[in-house]
Amino acid sequence: MTPDELMRRAISLSLEQMQAGSGGPFGAVIARNGEIVAEGWNQVTSSNDPTAHAEVVAIRRACAALGRFDLSDCEIYTSCEPCPMCLGAVYWARLQRMHYGNDRKAAAAIGFDDDLLYTEVPKPIAERSLPTSQLLGDEAHAAFEAWAAKPDKIAY
Amino acid sequence: MTPDELMRRAISLSLEQMQAGSGGPFGAVIARNGEIVAEGWNQVTSSNDPTAHAEVVAIRRACAALGRFDLSDCEIYTSCEPCPMCLGAVYWARLQRMHYGNDRKAAAAIGFDDDLLYTEVPKPIAERSLPTSQLLGDEAHAAFEAWAAKPDKIAY
């Protein structure tokens, strides 16, 4: 499939699944060498899962289909520029390229204010709208020391 | 349970589950009125899911336990400052407060470079290390128009 065809599939999912009541109007496709590995669409409200954005769902399914947590030989086609959560997932999955349809301004115009999240994430902790405090940092560090010393750890 | 006790539980999960081979040394607990609603730990390598960070897992389980996608009456206790993906998930879940143990510098010191992600997310798209391009923006917009016109949509 061509890039245009893959994006059109992501767009179709965004419209059809939204109309079917799955959630917001967002679809995503993960492809390898022009072939679809997995598809995802927003399922936040239908599955009661605030992390079930199209990109996260597609990444989870692609990893399940391929049996690995690294998608560095794959590309993602998403019907809308991802929010920071989904962008983070794209990086963690090591996807090699991203294609998007709508941009974040278009999303904000219909009530999805990803832009707010993009301003919150880079802020110093004390300046964010989310009340946040550090607790027991010294005790928490023991697990990090154990990880550093673990001989058979699997890096990711 | 007190805040210290809840954080100690998150820390215990980070150590025990890492030693059991689940994944990296990260644990999280979601609590409401001092009672644990759900627990999560990193399962990236054991479940082949790059989105299965402790916070995302805990949020998904808490939502499943409560049957809703809004955790605005809950707090999260995480053994480490979250990466942008998990921070985004915390915002989407509307958690009212966050407590963390290790900070991102401690995570970077043992090989988890969340700090890199924190520098990538706010960059303009063209300056990120992830090759990204917009495609078929006009066609993608049709789904947004349909969402705006949908009479029975569930906002989130």
PDB file of C-alpha atoms in Angstrom:
ATOM      1  CA  MET A   1       0.000   0.000   0.000  1.00  0.00           C
ATOM      2  CA  THR A   2       1.159   3.551  -0.696  1.00  0.00           C
ATOM      3  CA  PRO A   3       1.541   6.175   2.040  1.00  0.00           C
ATOM      4  CA  ASP A   4      -1.672   7.845   0.840  1.00  0.00           C
ATOM      5  CA  GLU A   5      -3.549   4.539   1.010  1.00  0.00           C
ATOM      6  CA  LEU A   6      -2.270   3.841   4.518  1.00  0.00           C
ATOM      7  CA  MET A   7      -3.277   7.300   5.696  1.00  0.00           C
ATOM      8  CA  ARG A   8      -6.705   6.906   4.100  1.00  0.00           C
ATOM      9  CA  ARG A   9      -7.155   3.700   6.098  1.00  0.00           C
ATOM     10  CA  ALA A  10      -6.287   5.564   9.314  1.00  0.00           C
ATOM     11  CA  ILE A  11      -8.765   8.295   8.344  1.00  0.00           C
ATOM     12  CA  SER A  12     -11.485   5.729   7.591  1.00  0.00           C
ATOM     13  CA  LEU A  13     -10.993   4.172  11.014  1.00  0.00           C
ATOM     14  CA  SER A  14     -11.209   7.599  12.655  1.00  0.00           C
ATOM     15  CA  LEU A  15     -14.602   8.246  11.067  1.00  0.00           C
ATOM     16  CA  GLU A  16     -16.153   4.778  11.142  1.00  0.00           C
ATOM     17  CA  GLN A  17     -15.170   3.897  14.696  1.00  0.00           C
ATOM     18  CA  MET A  18     -16.258   7.276  16.000  1.00  0.00           C
ATOM     19  CA  GLN A  19     -19.640   6.813  14.334  1.00  0.00           C
ATOM     20  CA  ALA A  20     -19.838   3.317  15.825  1.00  0.00           C
ATOM     21  CA  GLY A  21     -19.462   4.809  19.311  1.00  0.00           C
ATOM     22  CA  SER A  22     -15.918   3.654  20.115  1.00  0.00           C
ATOM     23  CA  GLY A  23     -14.711   7.099  21.183  1.00  0.00           C
ATOM     24  CA  GLY A  24     -13.184  10.229  19.662  1.00  0.00           C
ATOM     25  CA  PRO A  25     -12.492  10.669  15.919  1.00  0.00           C
ATOM     26  CA  PHE A  26      -9.000   9.223  15.804  1.00  0.00           C
ATOM     27  CA  GLY A  27      -7.519   6.285  13.884  1.00  0.00           C
ATOM     28  CA  ALA A  28      -4.021   4.910  13.400  1.00  0.00           C
ATOM     29  CA  VAL A  29      -2.281   2.261  11.329  1.00  0.00           C
ATOM     30  CA  ILE A  30       1.136   0.670  11.807  1.00  0.00           C
ATOM     31  CA  ALA A  31       2.795  -0.534   8.632  1.00  0.00           C
ATOM     32  CA  ARG A  32       5.953  -2.394   7.699  1.00  0.00           C
ATOM     33  CA  ASN A  33       7.187  -2.264   4.107  1.00  0.00           C
ATOM     34  CA  GLY A  34       3.810  -0.884   3.043  1.00  0.00           C
ATOM     35  CA  GLU A  35       1.805  -3.682   4.662  1.00  0.00           C
ATOM     36  CA  ILE A  36      -0.504  -3.101   7.622  1.00  0.00           C
ATOM     37  CA  VAL A  37       0.723  -4.758  10.822  1.00  0.00           C
ATOM     38  CA  ALA A  38      -2.000  -3.423  13.123  1.00  0.00           C
ATOM     39  CA  GLU A  39      -4.792  -0.858  13.358  1.00  0.00           C
ATOM     40  CA  GLY A  40      -6.093   1.173  16.277  1.00  0.00           C
ATOM     41  CA  TRP A  41      -8.769   3.707  17.042  1.00  0.00           C
ATOM     42  CA  ASN A  42      -9.811   5.737  20.039  1.00  0.00           C
ATOM     43  CA  GLN A  43     -11.625   3.616  22.631  1.00  0.00           C
ATOM     44  CA  VAL A  44     -11.423   5.860  25.688  1.00  0.00           C
ATOM     45  CA  THR A  45     -15.122   6.075  26.435  1.00  0.00           C
ATOM     46  CA  SER A  46     -16.193   2.641  25.192  1.00  0.00           C
ATOM     47  CA  SER A  47     -13.473   0.766  27.091  1.00  0.00           C
ATOM     48  CA  ASN A  48     -13.167   3.114  30.085  1.00  0.00           C
ATOM     49  CA  ASP A  49      -9.459   3.463  29.403  1.00  0.00           C
ATOM     50  CA  PRO A  50      -8.028   6.991  29.200  1.00  0.00           C
ATOM     51  CA  THR A  51      -4.852   5.578  27.631  1.00  0.00           C
ATOM     52  CA  ALA A  52      -6.748   3.915  24.753  1.00  0.00           C
ATOM     53  CA  HIS A  53      -5.885   6.573  22.182  1.00  0.00           C
ATOM     54  CA  ALA A  54      -5.622   5.362  18.573  1.00  0.00           C
ATOM     55  CA  GLU A  55      -1.818   5.402  18.499  1.00  0.00           C
ATOM     56  CA  VAL A  56      -1.391   3.547  21.813  1.00  0.00           C
ATOM     57  CA  VAL A  57      -3.920   0.919  20.754  1.00  0.00           C
ATOM     58  CA  ALA A  58      -2.220   0.459  17.364  1.00  0.00           C
ATOM     59  CA  ILE A  59       1.236   0.192  18.979  1.00  0.00           C
ATOM     60  CA  ARG A  60       0.059  -2.376  21.522  1.00  0.00           C
ATOM     61  CA  ARG A  61      -1.582  -4.441  18.789  1.00  0.00           C
ATOM     62  CA  ALA A  62       1.425  -4.215  16.461  1.00  0.00           C
ATOM     63  CA  CYS A  63       3.728  -5.407  19.241  1.00  0.00           C
ATOM     64  CA  ALA A  64       1.353  -8.258  20.036  1.00  0.00           C
ATOM     65  CA  ALA A  65       1.206  -9.222  16.361  1.00  0.00           C
ATOM     66  CA  LEU A  66       4.993  -9.187  15.961  1.00  0.00           C
ATOM     67  CA  GLY A  67       5.815 -10.577  19.411  1.00  0.00           C
ATOM     68  CA  ARG A  68       8.267  -7.817  20.322  1.00  0.00           C
ATOM     69  CA  PHE A  69       8.363  -4.407  21.996  1.00  0.00           C
ATOM     70  CA  ASP A  70      10.485  -2.758  19.292  1.00  0.00           C
ATOM     71  CA  LEU A  71       8.825  -1.452  16.117  1.00  0.00           C
ATOM     72  CA  SER A  72      11.919   0.135  14.614  1.00  0.00           C
ATOM     73  CA  ASP A  73      11.145  -1.399  11.212  1.00  0.00           C
ATOM     74  CA  CYS A  74       7.640   0.076  11.184  1.00  0.00           C
ATOM     75  CA  GLU A  75       5.970   3.427  10.479  1.00  0.00           C
ATOM     76  CA  ILE A  76       2.834   4.904  12.016  1.00  0.00           C
ATOM     77  CA  TYR A  77       0.052   6.637  10.112  1.00  0.00           C
ATOM     78  CA  THR A  78      -2.219   8.552  12.467  1.00  0.00           C
ATOM     79  CA  SER A  79      -5.253  10.594  11.467  1.00  0.00           C
ATOM     80  CA  CYS A  80      -4.176  13.350  13.881  1.00  0.00           C
ATOM     81  CA  GLU A  81      -0.942  14.692  15.317  1.00  0.00           C
ATOM     82  CA  PRO A  82      -0.443  12.724  18.549  1.00  0.00           C
ATOM     83  CA  CYS A  83      -0.781  14.098  22.067  1.00  0.00           C
ATOM     84  CA  PRO A  84       2.330  13.925  24.295  1.00  0.00           C
ATOM     85  CA  MET A  85       1.216  10.562  25.726  1.00  0.00           C
ATOM     86  CA  CYS A  86       1.010   9.053  22.264  1.00  0.00           C
ATOM     87  CA  LEU A  87       4.149  10.789  21.049  1.00  0.00           C
ATOM     88  CA  GLY A  88       5.962   9.269  24.013  1.00  0.00           C
ATOM     89  CA  ALA A  89       4.585   5.849  23.061  1.00  0.00           C
ATOM     90  CA  VAL A  90       5.835   6.355  19.486  1.00  0.00           C
ATOM     91  CA  TYR A  91       9.340   7.042  20.803  1.00  0.00           C
ATOM     92  CA  TRP A  92       9.292   4.115  23.248  1.00  0.00           C
ATOM     93  CA  ALA A  93       8.186   1.808  20.425  1.00  0.00           C
ATOM     94  CA  ARG A  94      11.113   3.129  18.342  1.00  0.00           C
ATOM     95  CA  LEU A  95       8.890   3.662  15.302  1.00  0.00           C
ATOM     96  CA  GLN A  96      11.046   4.854  12.426  1.00  0.00           C
ATOM     97  CA  ARG A  97       8.702   7.462  10.959  1.00  0.00           C
ATOM     98  CA  MET A  98       5.394   9.165  11.680  1.00  0.00           C
ATOM     99  CA  HIS A  99       2.775  10.488   9.262  1.00  0.00           C
ATOM    100  CA  TYR A 100      -0.173  12.501  10.590  1.00  0.00           C
ATOM    101  CA  GLY A 101      -3.355  13.988   9.072  1.00  0.00           C
ATOM    102  CA  ASN A 102      -5.006  16.658  11.213  1.00  0.00           C
ATOM    103  CA  ASP A 103      -2.741  18.902  13.251  1.00  0.00           C
ATOM    104  CA  ARG A 104      -3.115  19.801  16.926  1.00  0.00           C
ATOM    105  CA  LYS A 105      -4.793  23.115  16.137  1.00  0.00           C
ATOM    106  CA  ALA A 106      -7.566  21.303  14.280  1.00  0.00           C
ATOM    107  CA  ALA A 107      -7.943  18.976  17.286  1.00  0.00           C
ATOM    108  CA  ALA A 108      -8.185  21.916  19.668  1.00  0.00           C
ATOM    109  CA  ALA A 109     -10.868  23.479  17.477  1.00  0.00           C
ATOM    110  CA  ILE A 110     -13.179  20.494  18.095  1.00  0.00           C
ATOM    111  CA  GLY A 111     -12.479  20.320  21.831  1.00  0.00           C
ATOM    112  CA  PHE A 112      -9.375  18.138  22.186  1.00  0.00           C
ATOM    113  CA  ASP A 113      -6.869  20.381  23.817  1.00  0.00           C
ATOM    114  CA  ASP A 114      -3.677  18.400  23.335  1.00  0.00           C
ATOM    115  CA  ASP A 115      -1.979  21.772  23.065  1.00  0.00           C
ATOM    116  CA  LEU A 116      -2.549  22.304  26.797  1.00  0.00           C
ATOM    117  CA  LEU A 117      -0.726  19.047  27.481  1.00  0.00           C
ATOM    118  CA  TYR A 118       2.124  20.156  25.219  1.00  0.00           C
ATOM    119  CA  THR A 119       2.535  23.250  27.389  1.00  0.00           C
ATOM    120  CA  GLU A 120       2.278  21.317  30.688  1.00  0.00           C
ATOM    121  CA  VAL A 121       4.794  18.522  29.968  1.00  0.00           C
ATOM    122  CA  PRO A 122       7.924  20.693  29.578  1.00  0.00           C
ATOM    123  CA  LYS A 123       7.135  22.876  32.604  1.00  0.00           C
ATOM    124  CA  PRO A 124       9.129  22.533  35.821  1.00  0.00           C
ATOM    125  CA  ILE A 125       7.160  20.281  38.173  1.00  0.00           C
ATOM    126  CA  ALA A 126       6.281  23.118  40.564  1.00  0.00           C
ATOM    127  CA  GLU A 127       4.707  25.168  37.765  1.00  0.00           C
ATOM    128  CA  ARG A 128       2.361  22.503  36.403  1.00  0.00           C
ATOM    129  CA  SER A 129      -1.381  22.475  37.067  1.00  0.00           C
ATOM    130  CA  LEU A 130      -0.976  18.931  38.475  1.00  0.00           C
ATOM    131  CA  PRO A 131      -0.104  19.075  42.202  1.00  0.00           C
ATOM    132  CA  THR A 132       3.066  16.995  42.496  1.00  0.00           C
ATOM    133  CA  SER A 133       5.467  16.171  45.317  1.00  0.00           C
ATOM    134  CA  GLN A 134       8.486  13.966  45.858  1.00  0.00           C
ATOM    135  CA  LEU A 135       8.287  11.360  48.627  1.00  0.00           C
ATOM    136  CA  LEU A 136      10.809   8.833  49.989  1.00  0.00           C
ATOM    137  CA  GLY A 137      13.337   9.388  47.214  1.00  0.00           C
ATOM    138  CA  ASP A 138      16.063   7.624  49.192  1.00  0.00           C
ATOM    139  CA  GLU A 139      13.997   4.501  49.758  1.00  0.00           C
ATOM    140  CA  ALA A 140      12.891   4.457  46.123  1.00  0.00           C
ATOM    141  CA  HIS A 141      16.486   4.452  44.978  1.00  0.00           C
ATOM    142  CA  ALA A 142      17.155   0.935  46.300  1.00  0.00           C
ATOM    143  CA  ALA A 143      15.291  -0.585  43.347  1.00  0.00           C
ATOM    144  CA  PHE A 144      17.430   1.432  40.929  1.00  0.00           C
ATOM    145  CA  GLU A 145      20.598   0.160  42.577  1.00  0.00           C
ATOM    146  CA  ALA A 146      19.298  -3.404  42.323  1.00  0.00           C
ATOM    147  CA  TRP A 147      18.559  -2.868  38.613  1.00  0.00           C
ATOM    148  CA  ALA A 148      22.035  -1.491  37.993  1.00  0.00           C
ATOM    149  CA  ALA A 149      23.513  -4.606  39.659  1.00  0.00           C
ATOM    150  CA  LYS A 150      21.163  -7.103  37.968  1.00  0.00           C
ATOM    151  CA  PRO A 151      23.249  -9.310  35.641  1.00  0.00           C
ATOM    152  CA  ASP A 152      20.438 -10.640  33.419  1.00  0.00           C
ATOM    153  CA  LYS A 153      18.384  -7.503  32.819  1.00  0.00           C
ATOM    154  CA  ILE A 154      16.710  -6.930  29.450  1.00  0.00           C
ATOM    155  CA  ALA A 155      17.219  -3.327  28.347  1.00  0.00           C
ATOM    156  CA  TYR A 156      14.435  -1.519  26.473  1.00  0.00           C
TER     157      TYR A 156
ATOM    158  CA  MET B   1      -2.973   4.006  54.445  1.00  0.00           C
ATOM    159  CA  THR B   2      -0.731   7.053  54.849  1.00  0.00           C
ATOM    160  CA  PRO B   3       1.085   8.682  51.902  1.00  0.00           C
ATOM    161  CA  ASP B   4       4.356   7.110  53.107  1.00  0.00           C
ATOM    162  CA  GLU B   5       2.758   3.663  53.250  1.00  0.00           C
ATOM    163  CA  LEU B   6       1.295   4.052  49.757  1.00  0.00           C
ATOM    164  CA  MET B   7       4.660   5.146  48.361  1.00  0.00           C
ATOM    165  CA  ARG B   8       6.370   2.229  50.118  1.00  0.00           C
ATOM    166  CA  ARG B   9       3.963  -0.119  48.362  1.00  0.00           C
ATOM    167  CA  ALA B  10       4.858   1.437  44.986  1.00  0.00           C
ATOM    168  CA  ILE B  11       8.549   1.062  45.852  1.00  0.00           C
ATOM    169  CA  SER B  12       8.062  -2.584  46.899  1.00  0.00           C
ATOM    170  CA  LEU B  13       6.385  -3.319  43.570  1.00  0.00           C
ATOM    171  CA  SER B  14       9.238  -1.647  41.692  1.00  0.00           C
ATOM    172  CA  LEU B  15      11.789  -3.915  43.361  1.00  0.00           C
ATOM    173  CA  GLU B  16       9.864  -7.185  43.587  1.00  0.00           C
ATOM    174  CA  GLN B  17       8.449  -7.148  40.069  1.00  0.00           C
ATOM    175  CA  MET B  18      11.778  -6.176  38.567  1.00  0.00           C
ATOM    176  CA  GLN B  19      13.419  -9.073  40.391  1.00  0.00           C
ATOM    177  CA  ALA B  20      10.633 -11.367  39.157  1.00  0.00           C
ATOM    178  CA  GLY B  21      11.514 -10.443  35.570  1.00  0.00           C
ATOM    179  CA  SER B  22       8.493  -8.288  34.708  1.00  0.00           C
ATOM    180  CA  GLY B  23      10.547  -5.393  33.377  1.00  0.00           C
ATOM    181  CA  GLY B  24      12.273  -2.235  34.597  1.00  0.00           C
ATOM    182  CA  PRO B  25      12.371  -1.141  38.277  1.00  0.00           C
ATOM    183  CA  PHE B  26       9.171   0.874  38.367  1.00  0.00           C
ATOM    184  CA  GLY B  27       5.992   0.531  40.428  1.00  0.00           C
ATOM    185  CA  ALA B  28       2.850   2.603  40.888  1.00  0.00           C
ATOM    186  CA  VAL B  29      -0.232   2.640  43.079  1.00  0.00           C
ATOM    187  CA  ILE B  30      -3.525   4.477  42.590  1.00  0.00           C
ATOM    188  CA  ALA B  31      -5.341   5.354  45.781  1.00  0.00           C
ATOM    189  CA  ARG B  32      -8.649   6.916  46.727  1.00  0.00           C
ATOM    190  CA  ASN B  33      -9.145   8.253  50.248  1.00  0.00           C
ATOM    191  CA  GLY B  34      -6.029   6.370  51.338  1.00  0.00           C
ATOM    192  CA  GLU B  35      -7.197   3.017  50.000  1.00  0.00           C
ATOM    193  CA  ILE B  36      -5.484   1.254  47.100  1.00  0.00           C
ATOM    194  CA  VAL B  37      -7.673   1.073  43.972  1.00  0.00           C
ATOM    195  CA  ALA B  38      -5.091  -0.535  41.685  1.00  0.00           C
ATOM    196  CA  GLU B  39      -1.395  -1.350  41.359  1.00  0.00           C
ATOM    197  CA  GLY B  40       0.906  -1.446  38.355  1.00  0.00           C
ATOM    198  CA  TRP B  41       4.497  -2.226  37.509  1.00  0.00           C
ATOM    199  CA  ASN B  42       6.629  -2.108  34.411  1.00  0.00           C
ATOM    200  CA  GLN B  43       5.881  -5.000  32.058  1.00  0.00           C
ATOM    201  CA  VAL B  44       7.462  -3.758  28.841  1.00  0.00           C
ATOM    202  CA  THR B  45       9.768  -6.698  28.219  1.00  0.00           C
ATOM    203  CA  SER B  46       7.636  -9.455  29.738  1.00  0.00           C
ATOM    204  CA  SER B  47       4.468  -8.459  27.877  1.00  0.00           C
ATOM    205  CA  ASN B  48       6.095  -7.067  24.714  1.00  0.00           C
ATOM    206  CA  ASP B  49       4.244  -3.798  25.243  1.00  0.00           C
ATOM    207  CA  PRO B  50       6.302  -0.582  25.126  1.00  0.00           C
ATOM    208  CA  THR B  51       3.359   1.305  26.681  1.00  0.00           C
ATOM    209  CA  ALA B  52       3.214  -0.987  29.733  1.00  0.00           C
ATOM    210  CA  HIS B  53       4.959   1.427  32.077  1.00  0.00           C
ATOM    211  CA  ALA B  54       3.960   1.194  35.749  1.00  0.00           C
ATOM    212  CA  GLU B  55       1.791   4.315  35.684  1.00  0.00           C
ATOM    213  CA  VAL B  56      -0.082   3.361  32.489  1.00  0.00           C
ATOM    214  CA  VAL B  57      -0.715  -0.138  33.833  1.00  0.00           C
ATOM    215  CA  ALA B  58      -1.958   1.224  37.179  1.00  0.00           C
ATOM    216  CA  ILE B  59      -4.239   3.760  35.475  1.00  0.00           C
ATOM    217  CA  ARG B  60      -5.739   1.140  33.168  1.00  0.00           C
ATOM    218  CA  ARG B  61      -6.367  -1.198  36.092  1.00  0.00           C
ATOM    219  CA  ALA B  62      -7.848   1.552  38.283  1.00  0.00           C
ATOM    220  CA  CYS B  63     -10.253   2.547  35.502  1.00  0.00           C
ATOM    221  CA  ALA B  64     -11.227  -1.091  34.995  1.00  0.00           C
ATOM    222  CA  ALA B  65     -11.781  -1.494  38.741  1.00  0.00           C
ATOM    223  CA  LEU B  66     -13.938   1.616  39.001  1.00  0.00           C
ATOM    224  CA  GLY B  67     -15.672   1.252  35.627  1.00  0.00           C
ATOM    225  CA  ARG B  68     -14.868   4.770  34.439  1.00  0.00           C
ATOM    226  CA  PHE B  69     -12.216   6.702  32.525  1.00  0.00           C
ATOM    227  CA  ASP B  70     -12.016   9.573  35.020  1.00  0.00           C
ATOM    228  CA  LEU B  71      -9.865   9.199  38.147  1.00  0.00           C
ATOM    229  CA  SER B  72     -10.323  12.744  39.421  1.00  0.00           C
ATOM    230  CA  ASP B  73     -11.003  11.464  42.954  1.00  0.00           C
ATOM    231  CA  CYS B  74      -7.762   9.463  43.011  1.00  0.00           C
ATOM    232  CA  GLU B  75      -4.031  10.094  43.532  1.00  0.00           C
ATOM    233  CA  ILE B  76      -1.074   8.278  42.005  1.00  0.00           C
ATOM    234  CA  TYR B  77       2.015   7.144  43.890  1.00  0.00           C
ATOM    235  CA  THR B  78       4.808   6.244  41.492  1.00  0.00           C
ATOM    236  CA  SER B  79       8.264   5.015  42.447  1.00  0.00           C
ATOM    237  CA  CYS B  80       9.798   7.315  39.811  1.00  0.00           C
ATOM    238  CA  GLU B  81       8.964  10.616  38.166  1.00  0.00           C
ATOM    239  CA  PRO B  82       6.962   9.664  35.070  1.00  0.00           C
ATOM    240  CA  CYS B  83       8.143   9.933  31.474  1.00  0.00           C
ATOM    241  CA  PRO B  84       6.105  12.202  29.137  1.00  0.00           C
ATOM    242  CA  MET B  85       3.956   9.252  27.999  1.00  0.00           C
ATOM    243  CA  CYS B  86       2.982   8.452  31.570  1.00  0.00           C
ATOM    244  CA  LEU B  87       2.632  12.105  32.540  1.00  0.00           C
ATOM    245  CA  GLY B  88       0.234  12.492  29.630  1.00  0.00           C
ATOM    246  CA  ALA B  89      -1.718   9.469  30.867  1.00  0.00           C
ATOM    247  CA  VAL B  90      -1.903  11.030  34.351  1.00  0.00           C
ATOM    248  CA  TYR B  91      -3.422  14.176  32.858  1.00  0.00           C
ATOM    249  CA  TRP B  92      -5.873  12.278  30.630  1.00  0.00           C
ATOM    250  CA  ALA B  93      -7.008  10.257  33.654  1.00  0.00           C
ATOM    251  CA  ARG B  94      -7.557  13.546  35.532  1.00  0.00           C
ATOM    252  CA  LEU B  95      -5.720  12.261  38.600  1.00  0.00           C
ATOM    253  CA  GLN B  96      -5.897  14.903  41.317  1.00  0.00           C
ATOM    254  CA  ARG B  97      -2.364  14.601  42.671  1.00  0.00           C
ATOM    255  CA  MET B  98       0.931  12.844  41.945  1.00  0.00           C
ATOM    256  CA  HIS B  99       3.615  11.640  44.364  1.00  0.00           C
ATOM    257  CA  TYR B 100       6.905  10.317  43.019  1.00  0.00           C
ATOM    258  CA  GLY B 101      10.024   8.691  44.529  1.00  0.00           C
ATOM    259  CA  ASN B 102      13.082   8.737  42.269  1.00  0.00           C
ATOM    260  CA  ASP B 103      13.513  11.725  39.998  1.00  0.00           C
ATOM    261  CA  ARG B 104      14.329  11.682  36.272  1.00  0.00           C
ATOM    262  CA  LYS B 105      18.029  12.280  36.896  1.00  0.00           C
ATOM    263  CA  ALA B 106      18.236   9.097  38.978  1.00  0.00           C
ATOM    264  CA  ALA B 107      16.438   7.248  36.170  1.00  0.00           C
ATOM    265  CA  ALA B 108      18.882   8.582  33.578  1.00  0.00           C
ATOM    266  CA  ALA B 109      21.791   7.439  35.758  1.00  0.00           C
ATOM    267  CA  ILE B 110      20.678   3.793  35.429  1.00  0.00           C
ATOM    268  CA  GLY B 111      20.000   4.005  31.697  1.00  0.00           C
ATOM    269  CA  PHE B 112      16.409   5.248  31.386  1.00  0.00           C
ATOM    270  CA  ASP B 113      16.719   8.469  29.497  1.00  0.00           C
ATOM    271  CA  ASP B 114      13.280   9.954  30.013  1.00  0.00           C
ATOM    272  CA  ASP B 115      15.048  13.305  29.984  1.00  0.00           C
ATOM    273  CA  LEU B 116      15.673  12.894  26.243  1.00  0.00           C
ATOM    274  CA  LEU B 117      11.946  12.437  25.718  1.00  0.00           C
ATOM    275  CA  TYR B 118      11.274  15.549  27.800  1.00  0.00           C
ATOM    276  CA  THR B 119      13.461  17.524  25.405  1.00  0.00           C
ATOM    277  CA  GLU B 120      11.917  15.968  22.258  1.00  0.00           C
ATOM    278  CA  VAL B 121       8.213  16.450  23.068  1.00  0.00           C
ATOM    279  CA  PRO B 122       8.167  20.273  23.199  1.00  0.00           C
ATOM    280  CA  LYS B 123      10.299  20.686  20.057  1.00  0.00           C
ATOM    281  CA  PRO B 124       8.742  21.875  16.796  1.00  0.00           C
ATOM    282  CA  ILE B 125       7.974  18.800  14.694  1.00  0.00           C
ATOM    283  CA  ALA B 126      10.712  19.550  12.140  1.00  0.00           C
ATOM    284  CA  GLU B 127      13.385  19.649  14.860  1.00  0.00           C
ATOM    285  CA  ARG B 128      12.620  16.298  16.479  1.00  0.00           C
ATOM    286  CA  SER B 129      14.743  13.189  15.944  1.00  0.00           C
ATOM    287  CA  LEU B 130      11.582  11.377  14.781  1.00  0.00           C
ATOM    288  CA  PRO B 131      11.052  11.911  11.028  1.00  0.00           C
ATOM    289  CA  THR B 132       7.505  13.258  10.768  1.00  0.00           C
ATOM    290  CA  SER B 133       5.347  14.539   7.933  1.00  0.00           C
ATOM    291  CA  GLN B 134       1.771  15.680   7.431  1.00  0.00           C
ATOM    292  CA  LEU B 135      -0.338  13.821   4.879  1.00  0.00           C
ATOM    293  CA  LEU B 136      -3.886  14.326   3.573  1.00  0.00           C
ATOM    294  CA  GLY B 137      -4.807  16.886   6.213  1.00  0.00           C
ATOM    295  CA  ASP B 138      -7.895  17.965   4.275  1.00  0.00           C
ATOM    296  CA  GLU B 139      -9.248  14.435   4.010  1.00  0.00           C
ATOM    297  CA  ALA B 140      -8.524  13.769   7.671  1.00  0.00           C
ATOM    298  CA  HIS B 141     -10.567  16.780   8.685  1.00  0.00           C
ATOM    299  CA  ALA B 142     -13.867  15.206   7.590  1.00  0.00           C
ATOM    300  CA  ALA B 143     -13.909  13.025  10.715  1.00  0.00           C
ATOM    301  CA  PHE B 144     -13.416  16.092  12.899  1.00  0.00           C
ATOM    302  CA  GLU B 145     -16.352  17.831  11.227  1.00  0.00           C
ATOM    303  CA  ALA B 146     -18.482  14.735  11.798  1.00  0.00           C
ATOM    304  CA  TRP B 147     -17.482  14.695  15.470  1.00  0.00           C
ATOM    305  CA  ALA B 148     -18.357  18.372  15.870  1.00  0.00           C
ATOM    306  CA  ALA B 149     -21.792  17.675  14.380  1.00  0.00           C
ATOM    307  CA  LYS B 150     -22.430  14.434  16.328  1.00  0.00           C
ATOM    308  CA  PRO B 151     -25.362  15.012  18.709  1.00  0.00           C
ATOM    309  CA  ASP B 152     -24.717  12.126  21.144  1.00  0.00           C
ATOM    310  CA  LYS B 153     -20.960  12.295  21.596  1.00  0.00           C
ATOM    311  CA  ILE B 154     -19.389  11.503  24.971  1.00  0.00           C
ATOM    312  CA  ALA B 155     -16.718  14.082  25.800  1.00  0.00           C
ATOM    313  CA  TYR B 156     -13.574  12.991  27.636  1.00  0.00           C
TER     314      TYR B 156
END
